[in-house]
Coordinates of C-alpha atoms in Angstrom, one line a residue:
M1 CA 239.2 44.8 -66.7
T2 CA 241.9 47.4 -67.2
A3 CA 242.4 49.9 -64.3
R4 CA 241.7 53.5 -65.1
R5 CA 244.4 56.0 -64.9
F6 CA 244.7 58.4 -61.9
R7 CA 243.2 61.8 -62.6
S8 CA 244.6 65.1 -61.4
A9 CA 242.4 66.9 -58.9
R10 CA 243.5 70.3 -60.3
R11 CA 242.5 72.1 -57.1
I12 CA 244.6 75.2 -57.7
P13 CA 243.4 75.8 -61.3
A14 CA 239.8 75.2 -60.3
A15 CA 240.1 77.6 -57.3
L16 CA 241.6 80.3 -59.5
V17 CA 238.9 79.9 -62.1
A18 CA 236.2 80.0 -59.4
L19 CA 237.7 83.2 -57.9
L20 CA 237.9 84.8 -61.3
V21 CA 234.3 84.0 -62.1
L22 CA 233.2 85.2 -58.7
A23 CA 235.1 88.5 -59.1
V24 CA 233.6 89.1 -62.5
A25 CA 230.1 88.2 -61.4
G26 CA 230.4 90.4 -58.3
L27 CA 231.6 93.3 -60.4
F28 CA 228.6 93.0 -62.8
L29 CA 226.2 92.7 -59.9
Y30 CA 227.6 95.8 -58.3
D31 CA 227.3 97.8 -61.5
L32 CA 223.7 96.6 -62.1
A33 CA 222.8 97.4 -58.5
A34 CA 224.3 100.9 -59.0
V35 CA 222.3 101.5 -62.2
R36 CA 219.1 100.3 -60.4
A37 CA 219.9 102.9 -57.7
D38 CA 219.9 105.7 -60.4
R39 CA 223.7 105.9 -60.4
P40 CA 225.7 106.0 -63.6
A41 CA 227.1 102.8 -64.9
M42 CA 230.9 102.2 -64.8
A43 CA 232.9 103.6 -67.7
W44 CA 234.2 100.2 -68.9
R45 CA 230.6 98.9 -69.2
R46 CA 229.5 101.9 -71.1
E47 CA 232.5 101.5 -73.4
L48 CA 231.7 97.8 -73.9
A49 CA 228.1 98.5 -74.7
H50 CA 229.2 101.2 -77.2
R51 CA 231.6 98.8 -78.9
L52 CA 228.9 96.1 -79.1
E53 CA 226.6 98.6 -80.8
V54 CA 229.2 99.6 -83.4
H55 CA 230.9 96.3 -84.3
T56 CA 228.9 93.5 -85.8
P57 CA 229.6 89.8 -86.1
A58 CA 230.6 90.4 -89.8
D59 CA 233.6 92.5 -88.7
P60 CA 237.0 90.6 -89.2
G61 CA 238.2 91.6 -85.8
V62 CA 235.1 90.1 -84.2
Q63 CA 235.4 86.9 -86.2
L64 CA 239.1 86.5 -85.3
A65 CA 238.3 87.0 -81.6
G66 CA 235.5 84.4 -81.9
V67 CA 237.9 81.9 -83.5
A68 CA 240.5 82.5 -80.9
L69 CA 238.0 82.1 -78.1
A70 CA 236.7 78.9 -79.7
L71 CA 240.2 77.4 -80.0
A72 CA 240.9 78.4 -76.4
G73 CA 237.7 76.6 -75.3
V74 CA 238.6 73.4 -77.2
V75 CA 242.1 73.4 -75.6
L76 CA 240.6 73.9 -72.1
L77 CA 238.1 71.1 -72.7
L78 CA 240.9 68.7 -73.9
L79 CA 243.0 69.6 -70.8
A80 CA 239.9 69.0 -68.6
F81 CA 239.3 65.6 -70.0
T82 CA 242.9 64.4 -69.8
P83 CA 244.0 62.6 -66.7
G84 CA 246.8 65.0 -66.0
I85 CA 249.1 62.7 -63.9
R86 CA 251.7 61.5 -66.4
S87 CA 254.3 60.8 -63.7
I88 CA 252.4 57.7 -62.4
L89 CA 252.4 54.4 -64.3
M90 CA 249.3 52.3 -63.8
M91 CA 249.8 48.8 -62.4
R92 CA 247.7 45.7 -62.8
S93 CA 245.1 45.0 -60.2
P94 CA 245.8 41.9 -58.0
G95 CA 244.5 38.8 -59.7
Q96 CA 243.9 40.5 -63.0
D97 CA 246.0 38.0 -65.0
T98 CA 245.0 35.0 -63.0
G99 CA 242.0 33.2 -64.6
Q100 CA 242.8 29.6 -63.7
D101 CA 240.5 27.7 -61.4
T102 CA 240.1 24.1 -60.2
G103 CA 236.9 22.0 -60.0
Q104 CA 237.0 21.5 -56.3
D105 CA 237.4 25.2 -55.5
S106 CA 235.0 26.5 -58.2
G107 CA 232.1 27.1 -55.8
H108 CA 234.4 28.9 -53.3
E109 CA 236.0 31.0 -56.0
A110 CA 232.6 31.9 -57.4
G111 CA 231.6 33.2 -54.0
Q112 CA 234.8 35.2 -53.8
D113 CA 234.3 36.6 -57.3
A114 CA 230.8 37.8 -56.3
V115 CA 232.2 39.5 -53.2
E116 CA 235.0 41.1 -55.3
A117 CA 232.6 42.3 -57.9
S118 CA 230.6 44.2 -55.2
R119 CA 233.8 46.1 -54.0
P120 CA 235.1 49.2 -55.7
P121 CA 238.0 48.4 -58.2
L122 CA 241.5 48.6 -56.6
R123 CA 243.9 50.8 -58.4
A124 CA 247.6 51.0 -58.0
G125 CA 250.4 53.0 -59.6
I126 CA 254.1 53.6 -59.4
G127 CA 256.0 56.8 -60.1
R128 CA 258.3 56.9 -63.1
K129 CA 261.3 57.8 -61.0
D130 CA 260.6 54.9 -58.6
A131 CA 260.2 52.5 -61.5
A132 CA 263.4 53.7 -63.0
Q133 CA 265.2 53.2 -59.7
V134 CA 264.0 49.7 -59.5
L135 CA 265.2 48.9 -63.0
R136 CA 268.5 50.6 -62.3
D137 CA 269.1 48.5 -59.2
R138 CA 268.4 45.4 -61.3
A139 CA 270.8 46.6 -64.0
M140 CA 273.5 47.1 -61.5
E141 CA 273.2 43.4 -60.6
V142 CA 274.5 42.3 -64.0
P143 CA 278.1 41.3 -63.9
G144 CA 280.3 43.8 -65.8
V145 CA 278.0 46.8 -65.3
R146 CA 279.7 49.5 -63.5
S147 CA 277.1 52.3 -63.8
A148 CA 273.6 52.5 -65.2
R149 CA 271.1 55.3 -66.0
V150 CA 267.4 54.6 -66.6
R151 CA 264.9 56.9 -68.1
M152 CA 261.3 55.7 -67.7
G153 CA 258.6 56.7 -70.2
R154 CA 255.1 55.6 -70.7
S155 CA 255.9 53.5 -73.8
R156 CA 259.6 53.1 -73.7
V157 CA 262.3 52.7 -71.1
R158 CA 265.9 53.8 -72.0
V159 CA 268.8 52.1 -70.2
R160 CA 272.3 53.3 -70.6
A161 CA 275.0 51.2 -69.0
T162 CA 278.7 51.4 -68.7
S163 CA 280.8 48.1 -68.6
H164 CA 284.3 47.8 -67.3
F165 CA 284.8 44.1 -68.0
R166 CA 283.3 41.3 -70.1
E167 CA 282.3 41.4 -73.7
L168 CA 279.8 44.1 -74.5
D169 CA 277.5 41.6 -76.3
E170 CA 277.4 39.4 -73.3
V171 CA 276.7 42.3 -71.0
R172 CA 274.0 43.6 -73.3
A173 CA 272.3 40.1 -73.5
D174 CA 272.3 39.7 -69.7
L175 CA 271.1 43.2 -69.2
D176 CA 268.3 42.7 -71.8
A177 CA 267.1 39.7 -69.9
V178 CA 267.3 41.3 -66.5
I179 CA 265.4 44.5 -67.6
A180 CA 262.7 42.3 -69.3
V181 CA 262.2 40.5 -66.0
G182 CA 262.2 43.7 -64.0
I183 CA 259.6 45.3 -66.3
E184 CA 257.4 42.2 -65.9
E185 CA 257.8 42.3 -62.1
L186 CA 256.7 45.9 -62.0
G187 CA 253.2 44.6 -63.1
L188 CA 252.4 47.6 -65.3
V189 CA 249.2 47.7 -67.3
H190 CA 251.1 48.9 -70.4
P191 CA 254.7 47.6 -70.1
P192 CA 257.2 49.8 -71.9
R193 CA 259.6 48.6 -74.5
P194 CA 263.2 48.5 -73.4
R195 CA 265.9 50.3 -75.3
L196 CA 269.4 49.4 -74.2
R197 CA 272.8 51.1 -74.8
V198 CA 275.9 49.5 -73.4
R199 CA 279.4 51.1 -73.8
R200 CA 282.8 50.5 -72.5
R201 CA 284.0 52.7 -69.7
A202 CA 286.5 55.2 -70.9
D203 CA 289.6 55.1 -68.6

């Protein structure tokens, strides 16, 4: 079972929206209470009621405003359903790729599987910058690499290395192998594809 991505709590936007709704609702309640107490309604509400009486849904301005509000609502719904934390890469759960079992331990492992199934799923993740730093350290272990820069994406990792000795093809081959092992050791749910660029150091 693939671990689900981490979702952003979005506490600040939720708090701002809640405060805005509370302020608007309080304003309407205050105006309604004032009208019930035989006081005149606020000028903005009288103007709003007048505009609603004059303009009909067939007016182009009303239709454009409705389309704009509908599009804004769709965008807000899409933002609400997206995880929102793109800086964290999901890692595989422990034992996710291990499906081998032996006959003598099958009963014991079956009991462990039942216990694990009753527990909530364990999720783990690593930040993009941390993953890039790990791969950079691995790249610096390659003989001939003097400096390296790694940019980690969700689907691709870009590695730029500078070599000061050895043939570039040899350095690129070793670097390709080292980066591939490093990506595998990160244990990501969706391993990114490496893209390497090796150049000679300009003296």
